[in-house]
Each structure stands twice: as structure tokens, then as C-alpha cells.
Amino acid sequence: MWAVVVRFDRRRGRYERQGVLVEEEALARAEARCLADAEARRRRRARDAGRRAVEDERFVADFAAEVRRLFPGCPGERARAIAAHAGARGSGRVGRSAAGRALSEEAVTSAVVASVRHMDTPYDRLIMSGVPRREARERIAEDVREVVRGWGGRPLRSPATGHRARRGSGQGDGQDRRGEVSG
């Protein structure tokens, strides 16, 4: 037996849920059931963690292979480090996005550019010294471009972001966002 406990909030003019009231006996039964299957849940969590670790390892290997395909001059260890960092589960990084999991060229390029930005340029020092992000990225843009070019990657439109120019994007192709020629 249970009941929802509510309280009227005069300021908001409505009832608000405070919780659920249950009989002590029902609570004791629920706790006993929970404890009874705790071992099964622990085994399932361990099995799932092992499965995820294998999936993650396979994903990192595939991502690293794609880095090496797009950037043939990138050292193998560096490609693996880029893949491991970008694909860390729960990180919210590009490797965990749908595009990253699909190994899209744009997602892989973004991961490589981010790695170059942080590992091969003074970007982090600039940020820590108070330089605004956009300005710091502009300052290191040529350094990023050089490393990517040295690894055999395709030319970057904006080394700070890693995206290539698209027709009418207004990014260095002589056209503004409406497709009109600027100048």
C-alpha cells in the first residue's frame, strides 16, 4: 500500500509532490528483493563493463586507422592517442558524437586539429594567460596548418576549427554567407 504525499504551496497556488508514503512492511519486502538480486546486478554490470571496454578498444582502433588514412604522416602512436582522447566514453568530445562514431571525415579532422592545437602549439599557454579563445586560435592557426600539411592532410579552411571551405560559406572563398562575392 502506498500514497502520494502532497502539500499546497500558497505562493504558487498549486499542490506539489513531497514524496511517497509506504507501509513499513512493503518497504522491507522491497529492500529484501533488492538485496536478493544484488549479486546478479553486480555480475551484469561487470559483464557490461567488459563488453563496453572491448567496444571502446575496437572503436579507438578504427578511429586511429581513420586518422592514419586521412593524415598518412601522423605517427601511429599519436593517431592512437588522438583516437583514445577523442573517443573517451562520457567525455562529450567529438569522437563520442554521432559523426565521430560514424568516423566522418569532419569529426576525425576536428579531433586531429584539436590535438595539434593543444600538443603542438602554445595555445594552452595563451588561454591561461588570458588571451580570448578566438584570438588564441587565430594566433596559432598557421602552426596548426603546418602540422596538418606535414601529416599529409587536406588543406584546412580554418585551422582553428578544422573545417574545410564550402562554397558560399563566407570562409575565405570570396563569398559572404548569402553567396554574394565580397571584396
PDB file of C-alpha atoms in Angstrom:
ATOM      1  CA  MET A   1       0.000   0.000   0.000  1.00  0.00           C
ATOM      2  CA  TRP A   2       1.292   3.465  -0.818  1.00  0.00           C
ATOM      3  CA  ALA A   3       0.091   7.063  -1.120  1.00  0.00           C
ATOM      4  CA  VAL A   4       1.493  10.186  -2.723  1.00  0.00           C
ATOM      5  CA  VAL A   5       2.173  12.959  -0.219  1.00  0.00           C
ATOM      6  CA  VAL A   6       1.412  16.466  -1.498  1.00  0.00           C
ATOM      7  CA  ARG A   7       1.429  19.908   0.056  1.00  0.00           C
ATOM      8  CA  PHE A   8      -0.351  23.031  -1.143  1.00  0.00           C
ATOM      9  CA  ASP A   9       2.060  25.849  -1.981  1.00  0.00           C
ATOM     10  CA  ARG A  10       0.104  29.080  -1.471  1.00  0.00           C
ATOM     11  CA  ARG A  11       2.638  31.209  -3.304  1.00  0.00           C
ATOM     12  CA  ARG A  12       2.406  29.098  -6.460  1.00  0.00           C
ATOM     13  CA  GLY A  13      -1.240  28.253  -5.938  1.00  0.00           C
ATOM     14  CA  ARG A  14      -0.838  24.528  -6.546  1.00  0.00           C
ATOM     15  CA  TYR A  15      -0.173  21.198  -4.882  1.00  0.00           C
ATOM     16  CA  GLU A  16       3.398  19.969  -5.020  1.00  0.00           C
ATOM     17  CA  ARG A  17       4.509  16.394  -4.609  1.00  0.00           C
ATOM     18  CA  GLN A  18       6.560  15.824  -1.460  1.00  0.00           C
ATOM     19  CA  GLY A  19       7.124  12.090  -1.779  1.00  0.00           C
ATOM     20  CA  VAL A  20       5.528   8.689  -1.464  1.00  0.00           C
ATOM     21  CA  LEU A  21       4.264   7.215   1.778  1.00  0.00           C
ATOM     22  CA  VAL A  22       4.620   3.416   2.000  1.00  0.00           C
ATOM     23  CA  GLU A  23       3.915   0.843   4.670  1.00  0.00           C
ATOM     24  CA  GLU A  24       6.981  -0.330   6.561  1.00  0.00           C
ATOM     25  CA  GLU A  25       6.285  -3.945   5.645  1.00  0.00           C
ATOM     26  CA  ALA A  26       6.165  -3.113   1.917  1.00  0.00           C
ATOM     27  CA  LEU A  27       9.429  -1.204   2.198  1.00  0.00           C
ATOM     28  CA  ALA A  28      11.096  -4.145   3.972  1.00  0.00           C
ATOM     29  CA  ARG A  29       9.909  -6.538   1.218  1.00  0.00           C
ATOM     30  CA  ALA A  30      11.260  -4.239  -1.496  1.00  0.00           C
ATOM     31  CA  GLU A  31      14.629  -3.945   0.268  1.00  0.00           C
ATOM     32  CA  ALA A  32      14.849  -7.735   0.622  1.00  0.00           C
ATOM     33  CA  ARG A  33      14.131  -8.243  -3.104  1.00  0.00           C
ATOM     34  CA  CYS A  34      16.723  -5.629  -3.967  1.00  0.00           C
ATOM     35  CA  LEU A  35      19.354  -7.337  -1.827  1.00  0.00           C
ATOM     36  CA  ALA A  36      18.422 -10.750  -3.253  1.00  0.00           C
ATOM     37  CA  ASP A  37      19.292  -9.779  -6.815  1.00  0.00           C
ATOM     38  CA  ALA A  38      22.267  -7.551  -5.949  1.00  0.00           C
ATOM     39  CA  GLU A  39      24.742 -10.259  -6.968  1.00  0.00           C
ATOM     40  CA  ALA A  40      23.047 -10.739 -10.344  1.00  0.00           C
ATOM     41  CA  ARG A  41      23.109  -6.982 -10.948  1.00  0.00           C
ATOM     42  CA  ARG A  42      26.796  -6.839  -9.955  1.00  0.00           C
ATOM     43  CA  ARG A  43      27.646  -9.649 -12.410  1.00  0.00           C
ATOM     44  CA  ARG A  44      25.628  -7.944 -15.165  1.00  0.00           C
ATOM     45  CA  ARG A  45      27.418  -4.625 -14.531  1.00  0.00           C
ATOM     46  CA  ALA A  46      30.809  -6.374 -14.695  1.00  0.00           C
ATOM     47  CA  ARG A  47      29.841  -8.211 -17.904  1.00  0.00           C
ATOM     48  CA  ASP A  48      28.537  -4.986 -19.480  1.00  0.00           C
ATOM     49  CA  ALA A  49      31.702  -3.111 -18.455  1.00  0.00           C
ATOM     50  CA  GLY A  50      33.813  -5.793 -20.150  1.00  0.00           C
ATOM     51  CA  ARG A  51      31.693  -5.605 -23.298  1.00  0.00           C
ATOM     52  CA  ARG A  52      31.953  -1.803 -23.358  1.00  0.00           C
ATOM     53  CA  ALA A  53      35.743  -1.990 -22.898  1.00  0.00           C
ATOM     54  CA  VAL A  54      36.015  -4.301 -25.934  1.00  0.00           C
ATOM     55  CA  GLU A  55      33.740  -1.998 -27.957  1.00  0.00           C
ATOM     56  CA  ASP A  56      35.759   1.046 -26.895  1.00  0.00           C
ATOM     57  CA  GLU A  57      39.047  -0.628 -27.830  1.00  0.00           C
ATOM     58  CA  ARG A  58      37.660  -1.548 -31.254  1.00  0.00           C
ATOM     59  CA  PHE A  59      36.342   1.989 -31.727  1.00  0.00           C
ATOM     60  CA  VAL A  60      39.704   3.542 -30.780  1.00  0.00           C
ATOM     61  CA  ALA A  61      41.481   1.235 -33.243  1.00  0.00           C
ATOM     62  CA  ASP A  62      39.024   2.145 -36.028  1.00  0.00           C
ATOM     63  CA  PHE A  63      39.269   5.861 -35.216  1.00  0.00           C
ATOM     64  CA  ALA A  64      43.091   5.682 -35.197  1.00  0.00           C
ATOM     65  CA  ALA A  65      43.036   3.882 -38.566  1.00  0.00           C
ATOM     66  CA  GLU A  66      40.838   6.646 -39.968  1.00  0.00           C
ATOM     67  CA  VAL A  67      43.245   9.291 -38.601  1.00  0.00           C
ATOM     68  CA  ARG A  68      46.101   7.484 -40.375  1.00  0.00           C
ATOM     69  CA  ARG A  69      44.069   7.227 -43.595  1.00  0.00           C
ATOM     70  CA  LEU A  70      43.236  10.942 -43.644  1.00  0.00           C
ATOM     71  CA  PHE A  71      46.626  12.035 -42.261  1.00  0.00           C
ATOM     72  CA  PRO A  72      49.142   9.436 -43.501  1.00  0.00           C
ATOM     73  CA  GLY A  73      52.111  11.293 -41.992  1.00  0.00           C
ATOM     74  CA  CYS A  74      50.649  11.256 -38.479  1.00  0.00           C
ATOM     75  CA  PRO A  75      52.745   8.951 -36.281  1.00  0.00           C
ATOM     76  CA  GLY A  76      50.908   5.768 -35.270  1.00  0.00           C
ATOM     77  CA  GLU A  77      51.199   6.392 -31.530  1.00  0.00           C
ATOM     78  CA  ARG A  78      49.900   9.921 -31.972  1.00  0.00           C
ATOM     79  CA  ALA A  79      46.954   8.678 -34.055  1.00  0.00           C
ATOM     80  CA  ARG A  80      46.101   6.195 -31.292  1.00  0.00           C
ATOM     81  CA  ALA A  81      46.406   8.925 -28.613  1.00  0.00           C
ATOM     82  CA  ILE A  82      44.134  11.229 -30.635  1.00  0.00           C
ATOM     83  CA  ALA A  83      41.587   8.428 -31.030  1.00  0.00           C
ATOM     84  CA  ALA A  84      41.698   7.480 -27.345  1.00  0.00           C
ATOM     85  CA  HIS A  85      41.278  11.089 -26.220  1.00  0.00           C
ATOM     86  CA  ALA A  86      38.514  11.965 -28.691  1.00  0.00           C
ATOM     87  CA  GLY A  87      36.624   8.733 -28.099  1.00  0.00           C
ATOM     88  CA  ALA A  88      36.681   8.596 -24.301  1.00  0.00           C
ATOM     89  CA  ARG A  89      33.267   7.388 -23.135  1.00  0.00           C
ATOM     90  CA  GLY A  90      31.283  10.106 -21.351  1.00  0.00           C
ATOM     91  CA  SER A  91      33.690  12.854 -22.416  1.00  0.00           C
ATOM     92  CA  GLY A  92      31.340  14.719 -24.732  1.00  0.00           C
ATOM     93  CA  ARG A  93      34.198  15.043 -27.233  1.00  0.00           C
ATOM     94  CA  VAL A  94      33.799  14.801 -30.987  1.00  0.00           C
ATOM     95  CA  GLY A  95      34.679  11.104 -31.051  1.00  0.00           C
ATOM     96  CA  ARG A  96      31.589  10.282 -28.975  1.00  0.00           C
ATOM     97  CA  SER A  97      29.238  12.272 -31.212  1.00  0.00           C
ATOM     98  CA  ALA A  98      27.181  10.500 -33.868  1.00  0.00           C
ATOM     99  CA  ALA A  99      29.536  11.860 -36.536  1.00  0.00           C
ATOM    100  CA  GLY A 100      32.551  10.671 -34.574  1.00  0.00           C
ATOM    101  CA  ARG A 101      31.142   7.180 -34.065  1.00  0.00           C
ATOM    102  CA  ALA A 102      30.417   7.077 -37.811  1.00  0.00           C
ATOM    103  CA  LEU A 103      34.061   8.107 -38.404  1.00  0.00           C
ATOM    104  CA  SER A 104      33.040  11.072 -40.545  1.00  0.00           C
ATOM    105  CA  GLU A 105      35.931  12.913 -42.134  1.00  0.00           C
ATOM    106  CA  GLU A 106      34.907  16.179 -40.494  1.00  0.00           C
ATOM    107  CA  ALA A 107      34.771  14.651 -36.992  1.00  0.00           C
ATOM    108  CA  VAL A 108      38.133  12.925 -37.382  1.00  0.00           C
ATOM    109  CA  THR A 109      39.687  16.107 -38.757  1.00  0.00           C
ATOM    110  CA  SER A 110      38.278  18.097 -35.834  1.00  0.00           C
ATOM    111  CA  ALA A 111      39.849  15.646 -33.385  1.00  0.00           C
ATOM    112  CA  VAL A 112      43.217  15.861 -35.141  1.00  0.00           C
ATOM    113  CA  VAL A 113      43.134  19.653 -35.236  1.00  0.00           C
ATOM    114  CA  ALA A 114      42.215  19.800 -31.536  1.00  0.00           C
ATOM    115  CA  SER A 115      45.146  17.531 -30.717  1.00  0.00           C
ATOM    116  CA  VAL A 116      47.566  19.606 -32.782  1.00  0.00           C
ATOM    117  CA  ARG A 117      46.231  22.786 -31.210  1.00  0.00           C
ATOM    118  CA  HIS A 118      46.854  21.551 -27.674  1.00  0.00           C
ATOM    119  CA  MET A 119      50.000  19.454 -28.186  1.00  0.00           C
ATOM    120  CA  ASP A 120      51.984  21.291 -30.873  1.00  0.00           C
ATOM    121  CA  THR A 121      51.256  24.974 -30.305  1.00  0.00           C
ATOM    122  CA  PRO A 122      51.340  27.476 -27.430  1.00  0.00           C
ATOM    123  CA  TYR A 123      47.520  27.568 -27.458  1.00  0.00           C
ATOM    124  CA  ASP A 124      47.076  26.431 -23.846  1.00  0.00           C
ATOM    125  CA  ARG A 125      49.613  28.982 -22.587  1.00  0.00           C
ATOM    126  CA  LEU A 126      47.804  31.740 -24.495  1.00  0.00           C
ATOM    127  CA  ILE A 127      44.459  30.732 -22.997  1.00  0.00           C
ATOM    128  CA  MET A 128      45.943  30.526 -19.488  1.00  0.00           C
ATOM    129  CA  SER A 129      47.471  33.981 -19.884  1.00  0.00           C
ATOM    130  CA  GLY A 130      44.037  35.458 -20.601  1.00  0.00           C
ATOM    131  CA  VAL A 131      44.049  35.670 -24.403  1.00  0.00           C
ATOM    132  CA  PRO A 132      40.474  35.229 -25.688  1.00  0.00           C
ATOM    133  CA  ARG A 133      39.843  31.861 -27.357  1.00  0.00           C
ATOM    134  CA  ARG A 134      39.194  33.248 -30.843  1.00  0.00           C
ATOM    135  CA  GLU A 135      42.341  35.379 -30.778  1.00  0.00           C
ATOM    136  CA  ALA A 136      44.432  32.483 -29.448  1.00  0.00           C
ATOM    137  CA  ARG A 137      43.159  30.256 -32.247  1.00  0.00           C
ATOM    138  CA  GLU A 138      43.953  32.912 -34.826  1.00  0.00           C
ATOM    139  CA  ARG A 139      47.499  33.244 -33.457  1.00  0.00           C
ATOM    140  CA  ILE A 140      48.212  29.531 -33.718  1.00  0.00           C
ATOM    141  CA  ALA A 141      46.334  28.945 -36.998  1.00  0.00           C
ATOM    142  CA  GLU A 142      49.438  28.794 -39.189  1.00  0.00           C
ATOM    143  CA  ASP A 143      51.190  26.400 -36.792  1.00  0.00           C
ATOM    144  CA  VAL A 144      48.194  24.051 -36.949  1.00  0.00           C
ATOM    145  CA  ARG A 145      48.076  24.350 -40.737  1.00  0.00           C
ATOM    146  CA  GLU A 146      51.777  23.442 -40.984  1.00  0.00           C
ATOM    147  CA  VAL A 147      51.486  20.325 -38.819  1.00  0.00           C
ATOM    148  CA  VAL A 148      48.383  19.124 -40.670  1.00  0.00           C
ATOM    149  CA  ARG A 149      50.065  19.797 -44.015  1.00  0.00           C
ATOM    150  CA  GLY A 150      53.143  17.892 -42.806  1.00  0.00           C
ATOM    151  CA  TRP A 151      50.946  14.922 -41.963  1.00  0.00           C
ATOM    152  CA  GLY A 152      49.545  14.928 -45.494  1.00  0.00           C
ATOM    153  CA  GLY A 153      46.103  16.195 -44.559  1.00  0.00           C
ATOM    154  CA  ARG A 154      43.943  18.198 -46.925  1.00  0.00           C
ATOM    155  CA  PRO A 155      44.132  21.997 -46.680  1.00  0.00           C
ATOM    156  CA  LEU A 156      42.102  23.475 -43.834  1.00  0.00           C
ATOM    157  CA  ARG A 157      39.830  26.454 -44.247  1.00  0.00           C
ATOM    158  CA  SER A 158      40.152  27.400 -40.622  1.00  0.00           C
ATOM    159  CA  PRO A 159      42.904  25.602 -38.747  1.00  0.00           C
ATOM    160  CA  ALA A 160      41.338  26.701 -35.502  1.00  0.00           C
ATOM    161  CA  THR A 161      38.245  24.597 -36.177  1.00  0.00           C
ATOM    162  CA  GLY A 162      39.470  22.072 -38.701  1.00  0.00           C
ATOM    163  CA  HIS A 163      36.671  22.591 -41.199  1.00  0.00           C
ATOM    164  CA  ARG A 164      37.276  22.922 -44.925  1.00  0.00           C
ATOM    165  CA  ALA A 165      35.832  25.677 -47.063  1.00  0.00           C
ATOM    166  CA  ARG A 166      32.422  25.132 -48.624  1.00  0.00           C
ATOM    167  CA  ARG A 167      31.037  27.127 -51.492  1.00  0.00           C
ATOM    168  CA  GLY A 168      29.213  30.176 -50.180  1.00  0.00           C
ATOM    169  CA  SER A 169      30.324  29.677 -46.595  1.00  0.00           C
ATOM    170  CA  GLY A 170      31.969  33.079 -46.367  1.00  0.00           C
ATOM    171  CA  GLN A 171      35.141  31.439 -45.118  1.00  0.00           C
ATOM    172  CA  GLY A 172      37.913  32.607 -47.384  1.00  0.00           C
ATOM    173  CA  ASP A 173      36.243  31.738 -50.676  1.00  0.00           C
ATOM    174  CA  GLY A 174      35.439  35.325 -51.642  1.00  0.00           C
ATOM    175  CA  GLN A 175      31.735  34.948 -50.887  1.00  0.00           C
ATOM    176  CA  ASP A 176      29.675  36.056 -47.942  1.00  0.00           C
ATOM    177  CA  ARG A 177      27.061  33.856 -46.244  1.00  0.00           C
ATOM    178  CA  ARG A 178      24.431  34.755 -48.845  1.00  0.00           C
ATOM    179  CA  GLY A 179      26.740  33.591 -51.664  1.00  0.00           C
ATOM    180  CA  GLU A 180      27.464  37.116 -52.827  1.00  0.00           C
ATOM    181  CA  VAL A 181      31.006  37.978 -53.816  1.00  0.00           C
ATOM    182  CA  SER A 182      32.698  40.088 -51.184  1.00  0.00           C
ATOM    183  CA  GLY A 183      35.616  42.286 -51.727  1.00  0.00           C
TER     184      GLY A 183
END
